[in-house]
């Protein structure tokens, strides 16, 4: 395609909403590589600070549910990417999606945006909206709202997206790897047309160049039409696993399915349920008209096995750019840590631990930044595991989210049932809890030097109780703090001392087994595969 065929010449200004999410976080560098200028809209711009492309994109604060914040974000924008949805935010998520889409459509038209590009869901042919799952129904409604905006709009409709870190890939991966024998819902026999994430990104970038007279929806998918059962068996083959024994039964409802998925995979029930509900419909592309405006290079779209191979390689090489958990968990506290000690917002309980460490600050920091995931939490693994299981049972994220990268963290990363709120590289790691709690909580870890030049490890657990339940929660768990938090501080210090060679390449392999049951040595071996 030539520049003359559409309004999007190199240097076009593209607004990306949802840049903290799975697709948005990958789309931004693709647009930059294609020569476009990029502006990102984020409710919390600080979450994008540590992304490799952050210095090449403009980042503005805003929220699609707040129309007033959209006007400045859309100013002078040529192409606006709408990549947000309210999946898993509660029973009113359809209303939230509708409100946000209308705000965006109206403000985009008022700003003179030349094109809107939206990634929606592939819906089954011949099924009326009222029979669709709420998730698919809402995605379809958002597409119609944007198409009716008066702004030329490209709606890309995809089914299951296969890529390292996607929710669909993680569900498929954990179900197949962990369960050699499965009693499964009947939807494992439903036909689906999956698509590789790199093809999704290619279509998204290419859509910016469509001519103004094109305003419609396009089905996008890979070359294979498979059942979920087929996908699990082919995953096992690609990953070198024995063939799985899969027994579909009709009695597993979407609700029971979501509990099953939530217990076996890292995807929490709030997200697993709408995904499971959507899988009962056959979703196969009716056309491939997108190729008229975004031609497919030879070898594309990628077939399912190739997409799996690429995704698995990214996971094994610890090169997962974004994950399904990149976006904030619905209902999790989002306010930053209150100013302390002058904060006047009520009770703020704390547990403070300090230790002198016979190691360099650099060695201590490497242990701090490597915490969680396969390395565990350096104390009482069973207690951390039980806390994770309890969180899963009440619909929380639990411990299974792990880490995006085995050695390095960035602001906004999910880390088991925490999220990175702040990093001062080499000194401070602050985590905000995303487990189900009667109040927001934080965990801070410092690597510092005292006045005498000794390395000091300082650790603070903080909790802001909400109501009587919050106070009762703190006092009920405080007797265990000496074991959990005291042991954590002690073992972090010991691990830094054991791995310190007083040089920048010191090992940080933990000396204790983490909550996942894997030692630091086995974690390092897994990363090397």
Short mmCIF file of C-alpha atoms in Angstrom, two decimals:
data_model
loop_
_atom_site.label_atom_id
_atom_site.label_comp_id
_atom_site.label_asym_id
_atom_site.label_seq_id
_atom_site.Cartn_x
_atom_site.Cartn_y
_atom_site.Cartn_z
CA UNK A 1 0.00 0.00 0.00
CA UNK A 2 1.24 3.49 -0.78
CA UNK A 3 0.87 6.55 1.38
CA UNK A 4 -1.51 8.07 -1.14
CA UNK A 5 -4.10 5.36 -0.45
CA UNK A 6 -4.91 6.65 3.00
CA UNK A 7 -4.55 9.58 5.34
CA UNK A 8 -1.81 7.90 7.36
CA UNK A 9 1.60 8.94 6.04
CA UNK A 10 4.78 8.27 8.03
CA UNK A 11 4.83 10.63 10.95
CA UNK A 12 1.09 10.33 11.49
CA UNK A 13 0.08 10.93 15.12
CA UNK A 14 -1.55 7.82 16.61
CA UNK A 15 -3.31 7.76 19.98
CA UNK A 16 -3.18 4.39 21.74
CA UNK A 17 -5.61 3.73 24.56
CA UNK A 18 -4.95 0.69 26.71
CA UNK A 19 -1.18 1.05 26.38
CA UNK A 20 -0.75 -0.57 29.81
CA UNK A 21 -2.57 -3.66 28.55
CA UNK A 22 -1.53 -6.75 26.63
CA UNK A 23 -2.16 -5.61 23.04
CA UNK A 24 -1.63 -1.88 23.57
CA UNK A 25 1.77 -2.37 25.18
CA UNK A 26 2.90 -4.30 22.10
CA UNK A 27 1.26 -2.05 19.53
CA UNK A 28 3.12 1.10 20.61
CA UNK A 29 6.63 -0.08 19.58
CA UNK A 30 5.20 -1.50 16.35
CA UNK A 31 3.74 1.90 15.45
CA UNK A 32 7.01 3.63 16.31
CA UNK A 33 8.93 1.17 14.14
CA UNK A 34 6.50 1.90 11.31
CA UNK A 35 7.49 5.57 11.52
CA UNK A 36 4.45 6.98 13.29
CA UNK A 37 4.36 9.36 16.22
CA UNK A 38 2.60 7.85 19.20
CA UNK A 39 0.65 9.34 22.09
CA UNK A 40 -0.52 7.00 24.87
CA UNK A 41 -3.56 7.60 27.05
CA UNK A 42 -3.28 6.09 30.54
CA UNK A 43 -5.11 6.56 33.82
CA UNK A 44 -1.76 6.14 35.55
CA UNK A 45 1.02 7.33 33.22
CA UNK A 46 3.67 6.24 35.73
CA UNK A 47 2.94 2.62 34.78
CA UNK A 48 4.45 3.26 31.35
CA UNK A 49 7.60 4.93 32.67
CA UNK A 50 9.86 1.89 32.50
CA UNK A 51 8.77 0.51 29.13
CA UNK A 52 11.65 0.42 26.63
CA UNK A 53 9.75 2.72 24.27
CA UNK A 54 8.62 5.25 26.91
CA UNK A 55 11.10 7.92 25.76
CA UNK A 56 9.82 7.67 22.19
CA UNK A 57 6.12 8.18 22.91
CA UNK A 58 4.10 11.01 24.43
CA UNK A 59 2.21 9.83 27.50
CA UNK A 60 -0.85 11.72 28.74
CA UNK A 61 -3.18 11.16 31.67
CA UNK A 62 -6.79 10.36 30.91
CA UNK A 63 -9.66 7.92 31.20
CA UNK A 64 -12.11 6.86 28.50
CA UNK A 65 -14.95 7.02 31.05
CA UNK A 66 -14.11 10.73 31.63
CA UNK A 67 -15.06 12.63 28.48
CA UNK A 68 -13.31 15.82 29.61
CA UNK A 69 -9.95 14.05 29.79
CA UNK A 70 -10.26 12.80 26.20
CA UNK A 71 -10.38 16.17 24.44
CA UNK A 72 -6.72 17.13 25.06
CA UNK A 73 -5.56 13.57 24.42
CA UNK A 74 -7.25 13.50 20.99
CA UNK A 75 -6.05 16.93 19.89
CA UNK A 76 -4.29 16.74 16.47
CA UNK A 77 -4.58 12.95 16.43
CA UNK A 78 -4.90 11.28 13.02
CA UNK A 79 -5.57 7.67 14.05
CA UNK A 80 -7.03 6.65 17.40
CA UNK A 81 -6.69 3.06 18.62
CA UNK A 82 -9.40 1.92 20.99
CA UNK A 83 -8.02 -1.05 22.95
CA UNK A 84 -9.85 -0.87 26.26
CA UNK A 85 -12.72 -2.88 27.69
CA UNK A 86 -14.23 -3.49 31.11
CA UNK A 87 -13.88 -7.29 31.14
CA UNK A 88 -14.12 -8.62 34.68
CA UNK A 89 -15.03 -5.32 36.35
CA UNK A 90 -18.35 -6.59 37.70
CA UNK A 91 -21.98 -6.89 36.65
CA UNK A 92 -22.13 -3.37 35.21
CA UNK A 93 -19.24 -3.89 32.79
CA UNK A 94 -21.54 -3.62 29.74
CA UNK A 95 -22.72 -0.21 30.91
CA UNK A 96 -19.12 0.88 31.50
CA UNK A 97 -18.08 -0.31 28.03
CA UNK A 98 -21.03 1.52 26.46
CA UNK A 99 -20.30 4.78 28.28
CA UNK A 100 -16.60 4.67 27.45
CA UNK A 101 -17.19 3.92 23.75
CA UNK A 102 -19.71 6.76 23.41
CA UNK A 103 -17.34 9.19 25.09
CA UNK A 104 -14.53 8.16 22.79
CA UNK A 105 -16.68 8.30 19.64
CA UNK A 106 -18.01 11.77 20.42
CA UNK A 107 -14.66 13.23 21.38
CA UNK A 108 -12.90 11.67 18.37
CA UNK A 109 -15.46 13.22 16.00
CA UNK A 110 -15.16 16.61 17.72
CA UNK A 111 -11.36 16.48 17.49
CA UNK A 112 -11.40 15.71 13.76
CA UNK A 113 -9.73 12.29 14.13
CA UNK A 114 -9.36 10.71 10.69
CA UNK A 115 -9.76 7.07 11.73
CA UNK A 116 -10.65 4.94 14.74
CA UNK A 117 -9.23 1.40 14.95
CA UNK A 118 -10.84 -1.03 17.38
CA UNK A 119 -9.92 -4.60 18.27
CA UNK A 120 -13.11 -6.47 19.15
CA UNK A 121 -14.28 -10.05 19.41
CA UNK A 122 -15.33 -12.41 16.64
CA UNK A 123 -19.03 -13.22 17.06
CA UNK A 124 -20.81 -16.34 15.78
CA UNK A 125 -22.83 -16.05 12.58
CA UNK A 126 -26.60 -16.12 12.91
CA UNK A 127 -26.69 -15.75 16.71
CA UNK A 128 -28.78 -12.74 17.87
CA UNK A 129 -27.16 -10.37 20.32
CA UNK A 130 -29.44 -11.31 23.20
CA UNK A 131 -28.22 -14.93 22.97
CA UNK A 132 -24.53 -14.00 23.06
CA UNK A 133 -22.43 -14.07 26.20
CA UNK A 134 -22.28 -10.65 27.92
CA UNK A 135 -18.61 -10.39 26.96
CA UNK A 136 -19.16 -10.96 23.24
CA UNK A 137 -22.34 -8.87 23.24
CA UNK A 138 -20.52 -5.92 24.77
CA UNK A 139 -17.58 -6.16 22.37
CA UNK A 140 -20.01 -6.17 19.42
CA UNK A 141 -21.93 -3.19 20.81
CA UNK A 142 -18.73 -1.17 21.24
CA UNK A 143 -17.86 -1.87 17.61
CA UNK A 144 -21.25 -0.58 16.45
CA UNK A 145 -20.96 2.56 18.58
CA UNK A 146 -17.58 3.39 17.04
CA UNK A 147 -18.78 2.63 13.51
CA UNK A 148 -21.72 5.00 14.06
CA UNK A 149 -19.43 7.76 15.33
CA UNK A 150 -19.17 9.61 12.01
CA UNK A 151 -15.41 8.88 12.02
CA UNK A 152 -14.16 6.27 9.52
CA UNK A 153 -13.63 3.19 11.67
CA UNK A 154 -11.88 -0.14 11.32
CA UNK A 155 -13.23 -2.87 13.59
CA UNK A 156 -11.02 -5.97 13.72
CA UNK A 157 -12.83 -9.01 15.11
CA UNK A 158 -10.60 -11.75 16.51
CA UNK A 159 -11.34 -14.96 18.38
CA UNK A 160 -8.57 -16.60 20.43
CA UNK A 161 -5.26 -14.69 20.29
CA UNK A 162 -2.17 -16.89 20.60
CA UNK A 163 0.90 -15.11 21.93
CA UNK A 164 3.19 -15.27 24.93
CA UNK A 165 1.37 -13.80 27.91
CA UNK A 166 -2.14 -13.62 26.41
CA UNK A 167 -4.99 -14.82 28.64
CA UNK A 168 -6.08 -17.36 26.01
CA UNK A 169 -2.54 -18.71 25.64
CA UNK A 170 -2.05 -18.93 29.42
CA UNK A 171 -5.33 -20.84 29.82
CA UNK A 172 -4.32 -23.25 27.06
CA UNK A 173 -0.79 -23.63 28.38
CA UNK A 174 -1.61 -24.35 32.02
CA UNK A 175 -4.56 -26.64 31.30
CA UNK A 176 -2.47 -28.73 28.91
CA UNK A 177 0.76 -28.82 30.92
CA UNK A 178 -0.79 -29.50 34.32
CA UNK A 179 -3.56 -31.95 33.47
CA UNK A 180 -2.56 -35.06 31.50
CA UNK A 181 -6.10 -36.33 32.14
CA UNK A 182 -8.97 -33.84 32.01
CA UNK A 183 -12.73 -33.92 32.55
CA UNK A 184 -13.68 -30.87 30.54
CA UNK A 185 -16.73 -28.78 29.60
CA UNK A 186 -18.48 -29.57 26.34
CA UNK A 187 -17.15 -26.35 24.81
CA UNK A 188 -13.81 -28.05 24.16
CA UNK A 189 -15.51 -29.42 21.01
CA UNK A 190 -16.50 -25.98 19.71
CA UNK A 191 -14.75 -24.84 16.54
CA UNK A 192 -12.55 -21.72 16.88
CA UNK A 193 -10.29 -19.84 14.47
CA UNK A 194 -7.27 -18.66 16.51
CA UNK A 195 -4.83 -15.99 15.35
CA UNK A 196 -1.21 -15.23 16.24
CA UNK A 197 -0.63 -12.01 18.14
CA UNK A 198 1.96 -10.84 15.59
CA UNK A 199 -0.73 -11.04 12.87
CA UNK A 200 -3.13 -9.06 15.06
CA UNK A 201 -0.48 -6.36 15.48
CA UNK A 202 0.25 -6.36 11.75
CA UNK A 203 -3.43 -5.77 10.96
CA UNK A 204 -3.70 -3.07 13.62
CA UNK A 205 -0.72 -1.14 12.26
CA UNK A 206 -1.84 -1.58 8.67
CA UNK A 207 -5.36 -0.40 9.41
CA UNK A 208 -4.05 3.12 9.99
CA UNK A 209 -3.44 3.40 6.26
CA UNK A 210 -6.94 2.58 5.06
CA UNK A 211 -8.63 5.17 2.81
CA UNK A 212 -11.37 7.33 4.31
CA UNK A 213 -14.19 5.60 2.40
CA UNK A 214 -13.51 2.30 4.23
CA UNK A 215 -15.48 2.08 7.46
CA UNK A 216 -16.47 -1.44 8.42
CA UNK A 217 -15.73 -4.55 10.46
CA UNK A 218 -13.26 -7.23 9.36
CA UNK A 219 -12.91 -10.82 10.57
CA UNK A 220 -9.29 -11.72 11.28
CA UNK A 221 -7.99 -15.21 11.97
CA UNK A 222 -5.23 -17.66 11.22
CA UNK A 223 -5.41 -20.42 8.60
CA UNK A 224 -6.52 -23.16 11.06
CA UNK A 225 -10.04 -23.85 12.32
CA UNK A 226 -9.75 -26.05 15.43
CA UNK A 227 -11.67 -27.17 18.48
CA UNK A 228 -10.26 -26.34 21.90
CA UNK A 229 -9.61 -30.07 22.26
CA UNK A 230 -7.55 -29.93 19.05
CA UNK A 231 -5.62 -26.95 20.39
CA UNK A 232 -4.74 -28.72 23.65
CA UNK A 233 -3.56 -31.84 21.83
CA UNK A 234 -1.51 -29.79 19.35
CA UNK A 235 -0.04 -27.75 22.23
CA UNK A 236 1.05 -31.02 23.87
CA UNK A 237 2.69 -32.15 20.64
CA UNK A 238 4.50 -28.85 20.04
CA UNK A 239 5.70 -28.77 23.65
CA UNK A 240 6.87 -32.39 23.56
CA UNK A 241 4.24 -33.65 26.05
CA UNK A 242 2.41 -37.00 25.88
CA UNK A 243 -1.02 -36.95 24.27
CA UNK A 244 -3.63 -35.70 26.74
CA UNK A 245 -6.68 -37.74 27.77
CA UNK A 246 -9.62 -35.34 27.49
CA UNK A 247 -13.16 -36.34 28.50
CA UNK A 248 -15.79 -33.70 27.64
CA UNK A 249 -18.93 -33.76 29.82
CA UNK A 250 -22.07 -31.65 29.37
CA UNK A 251 -22.69 -30.86 33.05
CA UNK A 252 -19.91 -28.29 33.51
CA UNK A 253 -21.64 -24.90 33.27
CA UNK A 254 -19.71 -21.70 32.42
CA UNK A 255 -19.70 -20.87 36.14
CA UNK A 256 -18.23 -24.25 37.08
CA UNK A 257 -15.85 -24.01 34.12
CA UNK A 258 -14.56 -20.64 35.34
CA UNK A 259 -13.89 -22.09 38.81
CA UNK A 260 -12.04 -24.98 37.19
CA UNK A 261 -9.98 -22.67 34.97
CA UNK A 262 -9.34 -20.33 37.91
CA UNK A 263 -7.96 -23.11 40.09
CA UNK A 264 -5.71 -24.66 37.42
CA UNK A 265 -4.46 -21.59 35.54
CA UNK A 266 -3.19 -18.12 36.55
CA UNK A 267 -6.28 -16.48 35.00
CA UNK A 268 -8.64 -15.40 37.82
CA UNK A 269 -12.30 -16.36 37.81
CA UNK A 270 -13.45 -12.82 36.97
CA UNK A 271 -11.66 -13.07 33.61
CA UNK A 272 -11.95 -16.85 33.10
CA UNK A 273 -15.75 -16.84 33.26
CA UNK A 274 -16.44 -14.46 30.33
CA UNK A 275 -13.76 -16.25 28.31
CA UNK A 276 -15.33 -19.63 29.08
CA UNK A 277 -18.81 -18.32 28.27
CA UNK A 278 -17.56 -17.10 24.90
CA UNK A 279 -15.97 -20.47 24.04
CA UNK A 280 -19.34 -22.20 23.78
CA UNK A 281 -19.97 -20.40 20.47
CA UNK A 282 -18.45 -21.40 17.16
CA UNK A 283 -16.36 -18.41 16.06
CA UNK A 284 -15.01 -18.80 12.55
CA UNK A 285 -14.20 -16.03 10.08
CA UNK A 286 -16.80 -15.42 7.34
CA UNK A 287 -14.41 -13.38 5.18
CA UNK A 288 -10.80 -12.28 4.86
CA UNK A 289 -11.39 -8.88 3.23
CA UNK A 290 -8.76 -7.27 5.45
CA UNK A 291 -6.13 -8.56 3.01
CA UNK A 292 -7.43 -6.10 0.39
CA UNK A 293 -6.09 -3.18 2.45
CA UNK A 294 -3.49 -4.94 4.63
CA UNK A 295 -1.94 -7.57 2.34
CA UNK A 296 -0.57 -10.74 3.89
CA UNK A 297 3.16 -11.27 3.26
CA UNK A 298 4.18 -14.83 2.28
CA UNK A 299 3.79 -17.25 5.18
CA UNK A 300 1.13 -15.20 6.93
CA UNK A 301 -1.18 -15.39 8.73
CA UNK A 302 0.79 -17.82 10.87
CA UNK A 303 -0.62 -21.30 11.41
CA UNK A 304 -1.49 -22.42 14.93
CA UNK A 305 1.59 -24.61 15.51
CA UNK A 306 3.96 -21.83 14.41
CA UNK A 307 2.20 -19.31 16.65
CA UNK A 308 2.55 -21.73 19.58
CA UNK A 309 6.23 -22.30 18.82
CA UNK A 310 6.94 -18.56 18.83
CA UNK A 311 4.98 -18.03 22.05
CA UNK A 312 6.71 -20.87 23.88
CA UNK A 313 10.12 -19.62 22.80
CA UNK A 314 9.34 -16.15 24.19
CA UNK A 315 8.28 -17.71 27.50
CA UNK A 316 11.39 -19.87 27.76
CA UNK A 317 13.71 -17.04 26.76
CA UNK A 318 12.06 -14.71 29.35
CA UNK A 319 11.22 -12.24 26.59
CA UNK A 320 7.51 -11.77 27.27
CA UNK A 321 6.87 -8.09 26.44
CA UNK A 322 3.39 -7.82 27.96
CA UNK A 323 1.01 -10.19 29.73
CA UNK A 324 -2.74 -10.45 30.22
CA UNK A 325 -2.07 -9.22 33.76
CA UNK A 326 -0.31 -6.06 32.52
CA UNK A 327 -3.54 -4.12 33.02
CA UNK A 328 -4.65 -3.47 36.59
CA UNK A 329 -6.87 -6.04 38.24
CA UNK A 330 -10.49 -4.81 38.45
CA UNK A 331 -11.41 -3.84 41.98
CA UNK A 332 -7.81 -3.72 43.20
CA UNK A 333 -6.73 -0.59 45.07
CA UNK A 334 -5.16 1.95 42.76
CA UNK A 335 -4.31 4.84 45.06
CA UNK A 336 -0.59 5.30 45.74
CA UNK A 337 0.91 4.83 49.18
CA UNK A 338 -0.32 7.57 51.53
CA UNK A 339 2.21 10.16 52.67
CA UNK A 340 3.82 8.86 55.84
CA UNK A 341 4.10 9.75 58.72
CA UNK A 342 2.06 12.93 58.23
CA UNK A 343 -0.83 11.13 56.59
CA UNK A 344 -4.19 12.06 58.12
CA UNK A 345 -6.37 9.44 56.43
CA UNK A 346 -6.87 7.15 59.43
CA UNK A 347 -5.05 4.07 60.65
CA UNK A 348 -2.01 2.87 58.78
CA UNK A 349 -0.63 -0.30 60.32
CA UNK A 350 2.98 -1.23 59.65
CA UNK A 351 5.45 -4.02 60.22
CA UNK A 352 9.07 -2.82 59.92
CA UNK A 353 12.15 -5.05 59.72
CA UNK A 354 15.80 -3.97 59.35
CA UNK A 355 18.98 -5.98 59.03
CA UNK A 356 22.65 -5.30 58.43
CA UNK A 357 23.80 -7.26 55.38
CA UNK A 358 27.37 -8.42 54.84
CA UNK A 359 27.14 -7.86 51.09
CA UNK A 360 27.26 -4.99 48.65
CA UNK A 361 24.11 -2.89 48.06
CA UNK A 362 24.21 -4.11 44.45
CA UNK A 363 24.06 -7.76 45.53
CA UNK A 364 21.21 -7.01 47.91
CA UNK A 365 19.29 -5.14 45.22
CA UNK A 366 19.58 -8.03 42.79
CA UNK A 367 17.91 -10.30 45.33
CA UNK A 368 15.19 -7.72 46.00
CA UNK A 369 14.42 -7.20 42.31
CA UNK A 370 14.42 -10.95 41.70
CA UNK A 371 11.77 -11.70 44.33
CA UNK A 372 8.57 -13.60 43.59
CA UNK A 373 7.62 -15.91 40.76
CA UNK A 374 9.84 -19.00 40.61
CA UNK A 375 12.19 -17.51 43.22
CA UNK A 376 9.44 -17.29 45.81
CA UNK A 377 9.20 -14.94 48.79
CA UNK A 378 12.06 -16.19 50.97
CA UNK A 379 9.98 -17.26 53.95
CA UNK A 380 7.51 -19.93 55.04
CA UNK A 381 6.58 -21.15 51.53
CA UNK A 382 3.50 -22.99 52.77
CA UNK A 383 2.06 -19.81 54.31
CA UNK A 384 2.48 -17.90 51.04
CA UNK A 385 1.01 -20.80 49.08
CA UNK A 386 -2.01 -21.06 51.39
CA UNK A 387 -2.58 -17.30 51.13
CA UNK A 388 -2.50 -17.65 47.37
CA UNK A 389 -4.97 -20.56 47.39
CA UNK A 390 -7.36 -18.66 49.66
CA UNK A 391 -7.21 -15.67 47.36
CA UNK A 392 -8.08 -17.85 44.36
CA UNK A 393 -11.04 -19.37 46.20
CA UNK A 394 -12.60 -15.91 46.70
CA UNK A 395 -12.00 -14.90 43.09
CA UNK A 396 -8.62 -13.19 43.51
CA UNK A 397 -5.50 -13.53 41.39
CA UNK A 398 -3.54 -15.79 43.75
CA UNK A 399 0.16 -16.46 43.36
CA UNK A 400 0.13 -18.01 39.89
CA UNK A 401 0.66 -14.83 37.87
CA UNK A 402 4.39 -15.03 38.53
CA UNK A 403 6.65 -12.50 36.81
CA UNK A 404 6.88 -11.09 33.30
CA UNK A 405 10.69 -11.19 33.44
CA UNK A 406 12.78 -13.43 35.69
CA UNK A 407 15.34 -10.78 36.67
CA UNK A 408 14.00 -7.29 36.00
CA UNK A 409 10.88 -5.42 37.06
CA UNK A 410 9.25 -2.25 35.85
CA UNK A 411 6.52 -0.03 37.26
CA UNK A 412 3.14 -1.57 36.51
CA UNK A 413 4.37 -5.19 36.34
CA UNK A 414 2.22 -7.80 38.03
CA UNK A 415 4.19 -9.91 40.52
CA UNK A 416 2.18 -12.84 41.87
CA UNK A 417 -0.59 -11.13 43.87
CA UNK A 418 1.26 -7.81 43.99
CA UNK A 419 1.81 -5.04 41.43
CA UNK A 420 4.95 -2.91 41.18
CA UNK A 421 3.98 0.60 42.23
CA UNK A 422 7.43 2.19 42.38
CA UNK A 423 11.04 1.37 41.67
CA UNK A 424 14.04 3.49 42.54
CA UNK A 425 16.58 1.35 40.76
CA UNK A 426 19.15 0.01 43.21
CA UNK A 427 17.33 1.33 46.29
CA UNK A 428 13.54 0.85 46.58
CA UNK A 429 10.93 -1.64 45.39
CA UNK A 430 7.35 -0.85 46.42
CA UNK A 431 4.59 -3.38 45.75
CA UNK A 432 0.86 -2.79 46.05
CA UNK A 433 -1.29 -5.78 47.04
CA UNK A 434 -3.88 -7.07 44.57
CA UNK A 435 -5.10 -9.99 46.64
CA UNK A 436 -8.58 -9.70 48.16
CA UNK A 437 -8.16 -7.71 51.40
CA UNK A 438 -10.36 -5.46 53.58
CA UNK A 439 -8.16 -2.49 52.71
CA UNK A 440 -5.16 -1.54 50.55
CA UNK A 441 -1.72 -2.90 51.47
CA UNK A 442 1.86 -2.31 50.38
CA UNK A 443 5.22 -4.01 50.79
CA UNK A 444 8.41 -1.93 50.57
CA UNK A 445 11.97 -3.27 50.31
CA UNK A 446 15.01 -0.99 50.54
CA UNK A 447 18.68 -1.64 49.80
CA UNK A 448 20.60 1.18 51.52
CA UNK A 449 23.89 2.15 53.15
CA UNK A 450 24.07 3.58 56.65
CA UNK A 451 26.37 6.37 57.86
CA UNK A 452 29.16 3.87 58.46
CA UNK A 453 28.97 2.50 54.92
CA UNK A 454 27.33 -0.77 55.91
CA UNK A 455 24.61 -2.27 53.70
CA UNK A 456 21.19 -2.17 55.32
CA UNK A 457 18.05 -4.02 54.28
CA UNK A 458 14.83 -2.32 55.35
CA UNK A 459 11.39 -3.82 54.83
CA UNK A 460 7.98 -2.30 55.55
CA UNK A 461 4.58 -3.97 55.25
CA UNK A 462 1.77 -1.42 55.44
CA UNK A 463 -2.00 -1.85 55.66
CA UNK A 464 -4.81 0.71 55.60
CA UNK A 465 -7.84 -1.04 57.14
CA UNK A 466 -11.35 -0.41 55.84
CA UNK A 467 -13.90 -0.64 58.59
CA UNK A 468 -13.95 -3.09 61.46
CA UNK A 469 -13.18 -6.00 59.13
CA UNK A 470 -9.89 -4.36 58.18
CA UNK A 471 -8.80 -3.89 61.80
CA UNK A 472 -9.79 -7.45 62.68
CA UNK A 473 -7.87 -8.77 59.69
CA UNK A 474 -4.64 -7.02 60.71
CA UNK A 475 -4.79 -8.16 64.32
CA UNK A 476 -5.66 -11.73 63.30
CA UNK A 477 -2.58 -12.07 61.06
CA UNK A 478 -0.13 -9.97 63.07
CA UNK A 479 0.95 -12.96 65.25
CA UNK A 480 2.34 -14.58 62.08
CA UNK A 481 4.34 -11.52 60.99
CA UNK A 482 7.44 -12.54 62.92
CA UNK A 483 7.58 -15.79 60.99
CA UNK A 484 6.52 -14.49 57.56
CA UNK A 485 8.01 -11.00 57.42
CA UNK A 486 10.83 -11.63 59.89
CA UNK A 487 11.88 -14.76 58.02
CA UNK A 488 11.62 -12.90 54.73
CA UNK A 489 14.02 -10.17 55.83
CA UNK A 490 16.44 -12.70 57.30
CA UNK A 491 16.51 -14.92 54.19
CA UNK A 492 16.82 -12.03 51.74
CA UNK A 493 19.87 -10.85 53.69
CA UNK A 494 21.37 -14.35 53.78
CA UNK A 495 20.79 -14.87 50.06
CA UNK A 496 22.52 -11.58 49.24
CA UNK A 497 25.46 -12.53 51.46
CA UNK A 498 25.72 -16.01 49.92
CA UNK A 499 25.70 -14.69 46.37
CA UNK A 500 27.84 -11.58 46.79
CA UNK A 501 31.24 -11.56 45.13
CA UNK A 502 31.54 -7.78 45.64
CA UNK A 503 31.25 -7.32 41.88
CA UNK A 504 28.45 -6.39 39.50
CA UNK A 505 27.95 -9.94 38.23
CA UNK A 506 27.20 -11.59 41.56
CA UNK A 507 24.75 -14.47 41.61
CA UNK A 508 21.34 -13.89 43.14
CA UNK A 509 20.09 -17.45 43.30
CA UNK A 510 17.97 -17.76 46.47
CA UNK A 511 19.11 -20.21 49.12
CA UNK A 512 15.54 -21.03 50.14
CA UNK A 513 12.64 -22.60 48.32
CA UNK A 514 9.93 -20.16 47.22
CA UNK A 515 6.19 -20.34 47.44
CA UNK A 516 6.00 -22.00 44.05
CA UNK A 517 8.08 -24.89 45.33
CA UNK A 518 10.97 -24.19 42.94
CA UNK A 519 14.39 -23.31 44.23
CA UNK A 520 16.44 -20.47 42.84
CA UNK A 521 18.77 -22.95 41.16
CA UNK A 522 15.91 -24.74 39.40
CA UNK A 523 14.42 -21.40 38.40
CA UNK A 524 17.70 -20.39 36.81
CA UNK A 525 17.79 -23.70 34.95
CA UNK A 526 14.25 -23.16 33.72
CA UNK A 527 15.15 -19.71 32.44
CA UNK A 528 18.11 -21.17 30.53
CA UNK A 529 15.91 -23.62 28.58
#
